[in-house]
Amino acid sequence: MWEALERIIPDIRDRAEVTLVGTPLTHERFLRRHRGSYGRAIAAGEALFPGATTPLTGLLCCGDSTFPGIGLPAVAASGAIAANTLAPVEKHLELLGCVQVIGNR
Ligand SMILES: Cc1cc2nc3c(=O)[nH]c(=O)nc-3n(C[C@H](O)[C@H](O)[C@H](O)COP(=O)(O)OP(=O)(O)OC[C@H]3O[C@@H](n4cnc5c(N)ncnc54)[C@H](O)[C@@H]3O)c2cc1C
């Protein structure tokens, strides 16, 4: 990887202040990833990742094993979905006293 980068930035090794090597073993050890993988692989069109709710009342899940799946944007969305499941927009509006305003539109 260094050699590939050096083709574009020849002195990159000298310019790097901190270098850390991560392998699938690192992911397995520190992130508890099965065999150091990226996460569940569910092919598009075959199935969907599970949603935020679980069979246990009050227990919600988010992260890359839940809908919409792997990757930071998807994980952030899964957190938003879990939060919205706990407190849907109608509840926010109710708290803000906006329900009447919306209702009159
Ligand atoms: C090498 C690699 C490159 C990636 N590159 C990209 C990329 O370029 N762009 C992108 O969008 N996504 C990328 N991803 C995917 C992205 O990093 C993950 O989908 C995302 O970080 C998952 O977030 P998460 O919160 O679900 O889980 P994680 O980020 O894995 O967080 C889970 C946390 O729980 C902790 N934990 C586990 N078990 C326990 C326990 N028993 N007690 C307490 N804590 C525990 C772990 O230590 C970890 O900190 C990459 C993933 C890998 C592995």
mmCIF file of N, CA and C and ligand atoms in Angstrom:
data_model
loop_
_atom_site.group_PDB
_atom_site.id
_atom_site.type_symbol
_atom_site.label_atom_id
_atom_site.label_comp_id
_atom_site.label_asym_id
_atom_site.label_seq_id
_atom_site.Cartn_x
_atom_site.Cartn_y
_atom_site.Cartn_z
ATOM 1 N N MET A 1 0.827 -1.191 0.000
ATOM 2 C CA MET A 1 0.000 0.000 0.000
ATOM 3 C C MET A 1 0.872 1.256 0.000
ATOM 4 N N TRP A 2 1.955 1.193 0.824
ATOM 5 C CA TRP A 2 2.874 2.341 0.821
ATOM 6 C C TRP A 2 3.394 2.602 -0.587
ATOM 7 N N GLU A 3 3.804 1.544 -1.272
ATOM 8 C CA GLU A 3 4.391 1.714 -2.607
ATOM 9 C C GLU A 3 3.385 2.330 -3.577
ATOM 10 N N ALA A 4 2.140 1.922 -3.452
ATOM 11 C CA ALA A 4 1.091 2.487 -4.321
ATOM 12 C C ALA A 4 0.941 3.981 -4.039
ATOM 13 N N LEU A 5 0.921 4.336 -2.752
ATOM 14 C CA LEU A 5 0.770 5.746 -2.378
ATOM 15 C C LEU A 5 1.986 6.569 -2.778
ATOM 16 N N GLU A 6 3.182 5.943 -2.703
ATOM 17 C CA GLU A 6 4.416 6.674 -3.035
ATOM 18 C C GLU A 6 4.481 7.059 -4.512
ATOM 19 N N ARG A 7 3.715 6.390 -5.338
ATOM 20 C CA ARG A 7 3.683 6.774 -6.753
ATOM 21 C C ARG A 7 3.066 8.167 -6.904
ATOM 22 N N ILE A 8 2.183 8.518 -5.978
ATOM 23 C CA ILE A 8 1.519 9.821 -6.054
ATOM 24 C C ILE A 8 2.165 10.826 -5.092
ATOM 25 N N ILE A 9 2.518 10.356 -3.891
ATOM 26 C CA ILE A 9 3.162 11.223 -2.888
ATOM 27 C C ILE A 9 4.482 10.533 -2.494
ATOM 28 N N PRO A 10 5.582 10.853 -3.204
ATOM 29 C CA PRO A 10 6.839 10.108 -3.013
ATOM 30 C C PRO A 10 7.346 10.083 -1.564
ATOM 31 N N ASP A 11 7.163 11.190 -0.810
ATOM 32 C CA ASP A 11 7.705 11.225 0.552
ATOM 33 C C ASP A 11 6.634 10.936 1.610
ATOM 34 N N ILE A 12 5.621 10.183 1.236
ATOM 35 C CA ILE A 12 4.506 9.991 2.180
ATOM 36 C C ILE A 12 4.944 9.322 3.483
ATOM 37 N N ARG A 13 5.903 8.409 3.415
ATOM 38 C CA ARG A 13 6.323 7.727 4.663
ATOM 39 C C ARG A 13 6.943 8.726 5.643
ATOM 40 N N ASP A 14 7.691 9.699 5.110
ATOM 41 C CA ASP A 14 8.303 10.710 5.998
ATOM 42 C C ASP A 14 7.242 11.654 6.556
ATOM 43 N N ARG A 15 6.172 11.868 5.775
ATOM 44 C CA ARG A 15 5.158 12.841 6.200
ATOM 45 C C ARG A 15 4.140 12.253 7.170
ATOM 46 N N ALA A 16 4.052 10.934 7.210
ATOM 47 C CA ALA A 16 3.079 10.304 8.115
ATOM 48 C C ALA A 16 3.576 10.413 9.560
ATOM 49 N N GLU A 17 2.760 11.014 10.424
ATOM 50 C CA GLU A 17 3.169 11.189 11.828
ATOM 51 C C GLU A 17 2.797 9.974 12.672
ATOM 52 N N VAL A 18 1.676 9.346 12.349
ATOM 53 C CA VAL A 18 1.242 8.157 13.091
ATOM 54 C C VAL A 18 0.815 7.118 12.075
ATOM 55 N N THR A 19 1.304 5.921 12.190
ATOM 56 C CA THR A 19 0.830 4.847 11.312
ATOM 57 C C THR A 19 0.384 3.661 12.173
ATOM 58 N N LEU A 20 -0.748 3.140 11.848
ATOM 59 C CA LEU A 20 -1.288 1.985 12.573
ATOM 60 C C LEU A 20 -1.664 0.921 11.554
ATOM 61 N N VAL A 21 -1.342 -0.297 11.819
ATOM 62 C CA VAL A 21 -1.694 -1.384 10.902
ATOM 63 C C VAL A 21 -2.902 -2.122 11.472
ATOM 64 N N GLY A 22 -3.945 -2.243 10.674
ATOM 65 C CA GLY A 22 -5.136 -2.979 11.092
ATOM 66 C C GLY A 22 -5.393 -4.119 10.132
ATOM 67 N N THR A 23 -5.675 -5.262 10.640
ATOM 68 C CA THR A 23 -5.958 -6.439 9.812
ATOM 69 C C THR A 23 -7.311 -7.005 10.245
ATOM 70 N N PRO A 24 -7.823 -7.998 9.540
ATOM 71 C CA PRO A 24 -9.047 -8.649 10.025
ATOM 72 C C PRO A 24 -8.913 -9.144 11.467
ATOM 73 N N LEU A 25 -7.680 -9.543 11.859
ATOM 74 C CA LEU A 25 -7.490 -9.992 13.248
ATOM 75 C C LEU A 25 -7.707 -8.845 14.231
ATOM 76 N N THR A 26 -7.305 -7.641 13.819
ATOM 77 C CA THR A 26 -7.518 -6.459 14.660
ATOM 78 C C THR A 26 -9.013 -6.231 14.853
ATOM 79 N N HIS A 27 -9.755 -6.320 13.758
ATOM 80 C CA HIS A 27 -11.212 -6.112 13.841
ATOM 81 C C HIS A 27 -11.858 -7.178 14.713
ATOM 82 N N GLU A 28 -11.367 -8.379 14.555
ATOM 83 C CA GLU A 28 -11.932 -9.473 15.358
ATOM 84 C C GLU A 28 -11.661 -9.224 16.845
ATOM 85 N N ARG A 29 -10.438 -8.799 17.157
ATOM 86 C CA ARG A 29 -10.030 -8.619 18.551
ATOM 87 C C ARG A 29 -10.735 -7.420 19.192
ATOM 88 N N PHE A 30 -10.710 -6.264 18.508
ATOM 89 C CA PHE A 30 -11.177 -5.044 19.152
ATOM 90 C C PHE A 30 -12.635 -4.709 18.875
ATOM 91 N N LEU A 31 -13.176 -5.180 17.739
ATOM 92 C CA LEU A 31 -14.573 -4.857 17.412
ATOM 93 C C LEU A 31 -15.488 -6.063 17.542
ATOM 94 N N ARG A 32 -14.917 -7.189 17.902
ATOM 95 C CA ARG A 32 -15.659 -8.442 18.043
ATOM 96 C C ARG A 32 -16.362 -8.821 16.734
ATOM 97 N N ARG A 33 -15.693 -8.529 15.630
ATOM 98 C CA ARG A 33 -16.228 -8.873 14.312
ATOM 99 C C ARG A 33 -15.963 -10.328 14.003
ATOM 100 N N HIS A 34 -16.969 -11.034 13.560
ATOM 101 C CA HIS A 34 -16.801 -12.439 13.206
ATOM 102 C C HIS A 34 -15.726 -12.571 12.127
ATOM 103 N N ARG A 35 -14.641 -13.240 12.456
ATOM 104 C CA ARG A 35 -13.506 -13.454 11.557
ATOM 105 C C ARG A 35 -13.003 -12.136 10.932
ATOM 106 N N GLY A 36 -13.203 -11.035 11.669
ATOM 107 C CA GLY A 36 -12.679 -9.745 11.215
ATOM 108 C C GLY A 36 -13.407 -9.161 10.028
ATOM 109 N N SER A 37 -14.645 -9.602 9.811
ATOM 110 C CA SER A 37 -15.369 -9.185 8.608
ATOM 111 C C SER A 37 -15.906 -7.761 8.740
ATOM 112 N N TYR A 38 -16.477 -7.267 7.673
ATOM 113 C CA TYR A 38 -17.105 -5.948 7.650
ATOM 114 C C TYR A 38 -18.479 -5.976 8.295
ATOM 115 N N GLY A 39 -19.061 -7.130 8.397
ATOM 116 C CA GLY A 39 -20.430 -7.217 8.921
ATOM 117 C C GLY A 39 -21.242 -8.145 8.056
ATOM 118 N N ARG A 40 -22.513 -8.238 8.405
ATOM 119 C CA ARG A 40 -23.390 -9.150 7.663
ATOM 120 C C ARG A 40 -23.472 -8.794 6.190
ATOM 121 N N ALA A 41 -23.518 -9.804 5.371
ATOM 122 C CA ALA A 41 -23.699 -9.561 3.941
ATOM 123 C C ALA A 41 -25.084 -10.043 3.547
ATOM 124 N N ILE A 42 -25.952 -9.104 3.227
ATOM 125 C CA ILE A 42 -27.276 -9.471 2.735
ATOM 126 C C ILE A 42 -27.405 -8.872 1.346
ATOM 127 N N ALA A 43 -27.489 -9.729 0.354
ATOM 128 C CA ALA A 43 -27.516 -9.250 -1.030
ATOM 129 C C ALA A 43 -28.795 -8.475 -1.299
ATOM 130 N N ALA A 44 -28.637 -7.343 -2.013
ATOM 131 C CA ALA A 44 -29.791 -6.524 -2.374
ATOM 132 C C ALA A 44 -30.795 -7.369 -3.144
ATOM 133 N N GLY A 45 -32.051 -7.207 -2.832
ATOM 134 C CA GLY A 45 -33.095 -7.929 -3.542
ATOM 135 C C GLY A 45 -33.411 -9.289 -2.945
ATOM 136 N N GLU A 46 -32.525 -9.799 -2.083
ATOM 137 C CA GLU A 46 -32.768 -11.120 -1.493
ATOM 138 C C GLU A 46 -33.451 -11.024 -0.134
ATOM 139 N N ALA A 47 -33.053 -10.045 0.644
ATOM 140 C CA ALA A 47 -33.643 -9.855 1.978
ATOM 141 C C ALA A 47 -33.288 -8.466 2.465
ATOM 142 N N LEU A 48 -33.851 -8.097 3.597
ATOM 143 C CA LEU A 48 -33.534 -6.806 4.206
ATOM 144 C C LEU A 48 -32.870 -7.033 5.557
ATOM 145 N N PHE A 49 -32.062 -6.089 5.972
ATOM 146 C CA PHE A 49 -31.524 -6.142 7.332
ATOM 147 C C PHE A 49 -32.695 -5.974 8.304
ATOM 148 N N PRO A 50 -32.591 -6.574 9.496
ATOM 149 C CA PRO A 50 -33.678 -6.424 10.452
ATOM 150 C C PRO A 50 -33.809 -4.974 10.914
ATOM 151 N N GLY A 51 -35.012 -4.598 11.330
ATOM 152 C CA GLY A 51 -35.265 -3.230 11.780
ATOM 153 C C GLY A 51 -34.788 -3.009 13.207
ATOM 154 N N ALA A 52 -35.191 -1.871 13.778
ATOM 155 C CA ALA A 52 -34.691 -1.479 15.105
ATOM 156 C C ALA A 52 -35.356 -2.248 16.243
ATOM 157 N N THR A 53 -36.587 -2.668 16.032
ATOM 158 C CA THR A 53 -37.304 -3.294 17.147
ATOM 159 C C THR A 53 -36.902 -4.758 17.318
ATOM 160 N N THR A 54 -37.086 -5.262 18.526
ATOM 161 C CA THR A 54 -36.749 -6.650 18.846
ATOM 162 C C THR A 54 -37.950 -7.281 19.549
ATOM 163 N N PRO A 55 -37.928 -8.602 19.730
ATOM 164 C CA PRO A 55 -39.045 -9.221 20.461
ATOM 165 C C PRO A 55 -39.126 -8.751 21.913
ATOM 166 N N LEU A 56 -38.057 -8.154 22.435
ATOM 167 C CA LEU A 56 -38.074 -7.682 23.822
ATOM 168 C C LEU A 56 -38.582 -6.241 23.877
ATOM 169 N N THR A 57 -39.694 -6.045 24.565
ATOM 170 C CA THR A 57 -40.275 -4.710 24.663
ATOM 171 C C THR A 57 -39.239 -3.733 25.229
ATOM 172 N N GLY A 58 -39.093 -2.608 24.534
ATOM 173 C CA GLY A 58 -38.188 -1.562 25.017
ATOM 174 C C GLY A 58 -36.737 -1.744 24.593
ATOM 175 N N LEU A 59 -36.403 -2.889 23.980
ATOM 176 C CA LEU A 59 -35.031 -3.083 23.504
ATOM 177 C C LEU A 59 -34.971 -2.787 22.011
ATOM 178 N N LEU A 60 -34.208 -1.775 21.662
ATOM 179 C CA LEU A 60 -34.029 -1.440 20.249
ATOM 180 C C LEU A 60 -32.576 -1.651 19.852
ATOM 181 N N CYS A 61 -32.350 -1.938 18.590
ATOM 182 C CA CYS A 61 -30.995 -2.137 18.096
ATOM 183 C C CYS A 61 -30.692 -1.159 16.972
ATOM 184 N N CYS A 62 -29.447 -0.747 16.886
ATOM 185 C CA CYS A 62 -28.989 0.003 15.720
ATOM 186 C C CYS A 62 -27.556 -0.420 15.439
ATOM 187 N N GLY A 63 -27.017 0.023 14.309
ATOM 188 C CA GLY A 63 -25.664 -0.374 13.930
ATOM 189 C C GLY A 63 -25.702 -1.141 12.623
ATOM 190 N N ASP A 64 -24.547 -1.640 12.232
ATOM 191 C CA ASP A 64 -24.462 -2.183 10.873
ATOM 192 C C ASP A 64 -25.036 -3.591 10.692
ATOM 193 N N SER A 65 -25.608 -4.159 11.735
ATOM 194 C CA SER A 65 -26.339 -5.424 11.551
ATOM 195 C C SER A 65 -27.832 -5.168 11.421
ATOM 196 N N THR A 66 -28.213 -3.891 11.427
ATOM 197 C CA THR A 66 -29.627 -3.545 11.288
ATOM 198 C C THR A 66 -29.820 -2.707 10.028
ATOM 199 N N PHE A 67 -31.077 -2.535 9.639
ATOM 200 C CA PHE A 67 -31.413 -1.740 8.455
ATOM 201 C C PHE A 67 -30.910 -0.309 8.618
ATOM 202 N N PRO A 68 -30.309 0.366 7.620
ATOM 203 C CA PRO A 68 -30.130 -0.093 6.246
ATOM 204 C C PRO A 68 -28.863 -0.903 5.991
ATOM 205 N N GLY A 69 -27.948 -1.069 6.977
ATOM 206 C CA GLY A 69 -26.832 -1.982 6.748
ATOM 207 C C GLY A 69 -25.473 -1.407 7.085
ATOM 208 N N ILE A 70 -24.470 -1.850 6.337
ATOM 209 C CA ILE A 70 -23.065 -1.561 6.649
ATOM 210 C C ILE A 70 -22.640 -0.194 6.110
ATOM 211 N N GLY A 71 -21.731 0.451 6.846
ATOM 212 C CA GLY A 71 -21.171 1.742 6.417
ATOM 213 C C GLY A 71 -21.629 2.845 7.354
ATOM 214 N N LEU A 72 -20.779 3.852 7.548
ATOM 215 C CA LEU A 72 -21.091 4.897 8.522
ATOM 216 C C LEU A 72 -22.394 5.634 8.227
ATOM 217 N N PRO A 73 -22.667 6.032 6.964
ATOM 218 C CA PRO A 73 -23.946 6.711 6.722
ATOM 219 C C PRO A 73 -25.147 5.823 7.066
ATOM 220 N N ALA A 74 -25.051 4.538 6.698
ATOM 221 C CA ALA A 74 -26.154 3.617 6.988
ATOM 222 C C ALA A 74 -26.306 3.426 8.493
ATOM 223 N N VAL A 75 -25.173 3.330 9.199
ATOM 224 C CA VAL A 75 -25.225 3.142 10.649
ATOM 225 C C VAL A 75 -25.841 4.377 11.319
ATOM 226 N N ALA A 76 -25.473 5.564 10.838
ATOM 227 C CA ALA A 76 -26.072 6.785 11.393
ATOM 228 C C ALA A 76 -27.578 6.771 11.152
ATOM 229 N N ALA A 77 -27.989 6.330 9.957
ATOM 230 C CA ALA A 77 -29.425 6.267 9.648
ATOM 231 C C ALA A 77 -30.116 5.266 10.570
ATOM 232 N N SER A 78 -29.457 4.150 10.862
ATOM 233 C CA SER A 78 -30.098 3.159 11.738
ATOM 234 C C SER A 78 -30.288 3.728 13.143
ATOM 235 N N GLY A 79 -29.342 4.574 13.580
ATOM 236 C CA GLY A 79 -29.506 5.237 14.878
ATOM 237 C C GLY A 79 -30.678 6.202 14.848
ATOM 238 N N ALA A 80 -30.802 6.923 13.730
ATOM 239 C CA ALA A 80 -31.917 7.866 13.591
ATOM 240 C C ALA A 80 -33.241 7.117 13.566
ATOM 241 N N ILE A 81 -33.262 5.960 12.905
ATOM 242 C CA ILE A 81 -34.495 5.166 12.850
ATOM 243 C C ILE A 81 -34.865 4.687 14.252
ATOM 244 N N ALA A 82 -33.866 4.230 15.018
ATOM 245 C CA ALA A 82 -34.141 3.770 16.384
ATOM 246 C C ALA A 82 -34.663 4.933 17.236
ATOM 247 N N ALA A 83 -34.027 6.100 17.102
ATOM 248 C CA ALA A 83 -34.472 7.268 17.874
ATOM 249 C C ALA A 83 -35.887 7.656 17.484
ATOM 250 N N ASN A 84 -36.154 7.608 16.168
ATOM 251 C CA ASN A 84 -37.491 7.978 15.698
ATOM 252 C C ASN A 84 -38.549 6.971 16.128
ATOM 253 N N THR A 85 -38.114 5.701 16.292
ATOM 254 C CA THR A 85 -39.053 4.683 16.773
ATOM 255 C C THR A 85 -39.434 4.989 18.228
ATOM 256 N N LEU A 86 -38.465 5.460 19.003
ATOM 257 C CA LEU A 86 -38.737 5.817 20.399
ATOM 258 C C LEU A 86 -39.567 7.100 20.489
ATOM 259 N N ALA A 87 -39.212 8.064 19.663
ATOM 260 C CA ALA A 87 -39.882 9.371 19.736
ATOM 261 C C ALA A 87 -40.184 9.854 18.329
ATOM 262 N N PRO A 88 -41.335 9.414 17.754
ATOM 263 C CA PRO A 88 -41.664 9.825 16.393
ATOM 264 C C PRO A 88 -41.916 11.334 16.289
ATOM 265 N N VAL A 89 -41.858 11.833 15.062
ATOM 266 C CA VAL A 89 -41.964 13.280 14.831
ATOM 267 C C VAL A 89 -43.235 13.856 15.450
ATOM 268 N N GLU A 90 -44.357 13.103 15.398
ATOM 269 C CA GLU A 90 -45.610 13.616 15.980
ATOM 270 C C GLU A 90 -45.421 13.964 17.452
ATOM 271 N N LYS A 91 -44.621 13.131 18.144
ATOM 272 C CA LYS A 91 -44.373 13.406 19.567
ATOM 273 C C LYS A 91 -43.556 14.679 19.751
ATOM 274 N N HIS A 92 -42.591 14.905 18.854
ATOM 275 C CA HIS A 92 -41.798 16.142 18.932
ATOM 276 C C HIS A 92 -42.724 17.335 18.766
ATOM 277 N N LEU A 93 -43.586 17.257 17.738
ATOM 278 C CA LEU A 93 -44.478 18.380 17.444
ATOM 279 C C LEU A 93 -45.434 18.617 18.604
ATOM 280 N N GLU A 94 -45.888 17.502 19.184
ATOM 281 C CA GLU A 94 -46.799 17.609 20.328
ATOM 282 C C GLU A 94 -46.115 18.367 21.468
ATOM 283 N N LEU A 95 -44.834 17.976 21.727
ATOM 284 C CA LEU A 95 -44.076 18.641 22.791
ATOM 285 C C LEU A 95 -43.890 20.128 22.502
ATOM 286 N N LEU A 96 -43.691 20.433 21.221
ATOM 287 C CA LEU A 96 -43.451 21.827 20.840
ATOM 288 C C LEU A 96 -44.751 22.610 20.703
ATOM 289 N N GLY A 97 -45.888 21.922 20.884
ATOM 290 C CA GLY A 97 -47.184 22.594 20.763
ATOM 291 C C GLY A 97 -47.533 22.917 19.336
ATOM 292 N N CYS A 98 -46.979 22.158 18.380
ATOM 293 C CA CYS A 98 -47.198 22.453 16.960
ATOM 294 C C CYS A 98 -48.327 21.634 16.352
ATOM 295 N N VAL A 99 -48.896 20.705 17.070
ATOM 296 C CA VAL A 99 -49.882 19.799 16.483
ATOM 297 C C VAL A 99 -51.057 20.576 15.918
ATOM 298 N N GLN A 100 -51.514 21.580 16.643
ATOM 299 C CA GLN A 100 -52.660 22.367 16.205
ATOM 300 C C GLN A 100 -52.337 23.113 14.905
ATOM 301 N N VAL A 101 -51.116 23.693 14.834
ATOM 302 C CA VAL A 101 -50.698 24.450 13.656
ATOM 303 C C VAL A 101 -50.704 23.547 12.431
ATOM 304 N N ILE A 102 -50.101 22.371 12.559
ATOM 305 C CA ILE A 102 -50.041 21.436 11.441
ATOM 306 C C ILE A 102 -51.466 21.011 11.067
ATOM 307 N N GLY A 103 -52.275 20.757 12.085
ATOM 308 C CA GLY A 103 -53.637 20.295 11.852
ATOM 309 C C GLY A 103 -54.486 21.311 11.100
ATOM 310 N N ASN A 104 -54.196 22.613 11.259
ATOM 311 C CA ASN A 104 -54.993 23.652 10.598
ATOM 312 C C ASN A 104 -54.584 23.895 9.158
ATOM 313 N N ARG A 105 -53.468 23.296 8.730
ATOM 314 C CA ARG A 105 -52.994 23.549 7.352
ATOM 315 C C ARG A 105 -53.866 22.864 6.343
HETATM 316 C C1 LIG B 1 -11.555 -1.961 7.370
HETATM 317 C C2 LIG B 1 -12.898 -1.312 7.321
HETATM 318 C C3 LIG B 1 -13.066 -0.223 6.492
HETATM 319 C C4 LIG B 1 -14.297 0.412 6.432
HETATM 320 N N1 LIG B 1 -14.412 1.499 5.617
HETATM 321 C C5 LIG B 1 -15.574 2.164 5.586
HETATM 322 C C6 LIG B 1 -15.699 3.348 4.794
HETATM 323 O O1 LIG B 1 -14.739 3.784 4.118
HETATM 324 N N2 LIG B 1 -16.886 3.990 4.792
HETATM 325 C C7 LIG B 1 -17.946 3.534 5.517
HETATM 326 O O2 LIG B 1 -18.998 4.177 5.492
HETATM 327 N N3 LIG B 1 -17.858 2.409 6.270
HETATM 328 C C8 LIG B 1 -16.701 1.722 6.324
HETATM 329 N N4 LIG B 1 -16.594 0.593 7.080
HETATM 330 C C9 LIG B 1 -17.788 0.092 7.770
HETATM 331 C C10 LIG B 1 -18.051 0.877 9.024
HETATM 332 O O3 LIG B 1 -16.838 1.106 9.714
HETATM 333 C C11 LIG B 1 -19.005 0.057 9.915
HETATM 334 O O4 LIG B 1 -20.167 -0.329 9.180
HETATM 335 C C12 LIG B 1 -19.446 0.878 11.113
HETATM 336 O O5 LIG B 1 -18.329 1.370 11.844
HETATM 337 C C13 LIG B 1 -20.281 -0.019 12.042
HETATM 338 O O6 LIG B 1 -20.718 0.770 13.125
HETATM 339 P P1 LIG B 1 -21.345 0.065 14.379
HETATM 340 O O7 LIG B 1 -21.590 1.169 15.364
HETATM 341 O O8 LIG B 1 -22.509 -0.795 13.986
HETATM 342 O O9 LIG B 1 -20.244 -0.941 14.922
HETATM 343 P P2 LIG B 1 -18.737 -0.659 15.377
HETATM 344 O O10 LIG B 1 -18.202 0.627 14.794
HETATM 345 O O11 LIG B 1 -17.990 -1.933 15.113
HETATM 346 O O12 LIG B 1 -18.890 -0.401 16.928
HETATM 347 C C14 LIG B 1 -19.186 -1.453 17.827
HETATM 348 C C15 LIG B 1 -18.465 -1.115 19.127
HETATM 349 O O13 LIG B 1 -18.910 -2.026 20.141
HETATM 350 C C16 LIG B 1 -17.774 -2.442 20.868
HETATM 351 N N5 LIG B 1 -18.103 -3.728 21.490
HETATM 352 C C17 LIG B 1 -18.253 -4.945 20.903
HETATM 353 N N6 LIG B 1 -18.573 -5.869 21.807
HETATM 354 C C18 LIG B 1 -18.651 -5.232 22.993
HETATM 355 C C19 LIG B 1 -18.961 -5.660 24.323
HETATM 356 N N7 LIG B 1 -19.255 -6.922 24.613
HETATM 357 N N8 LIG B 1 -18.947 -4.714 25.298
HETATM 358 C C20 LIG B 1 -18.671 -3.428 25.030
HETATM 359 N N9 LIG B 1 -18.370 -2.973 23.795
HETATM 360 C C21 LIG B 1 -18.369 -3.869 22.794
HETATM 361 C C22 LIG B 1 -16.651 -2.512 19.860
HETATM 362 O O14 LIG B 1 -15.394 -2.429 20.487
HETATM 363 C C23 LIG B 1 -16.952 -1.275 19.009
HETATM 364 O O15 LIG B 1 -16.337 -0.111 19.521
HETATM 365 C C24 LIG B 1 -15.383 -0.066 7.190
HETATM 366 C C25 LIG B 1 -15.210 -1.172 8.032
HETATM 367 C C26 LIG B 1 -13.985 -1.797 8.088
HETATM 368 C C27 LIG B 1 -13.812 -2.981 9.003
#
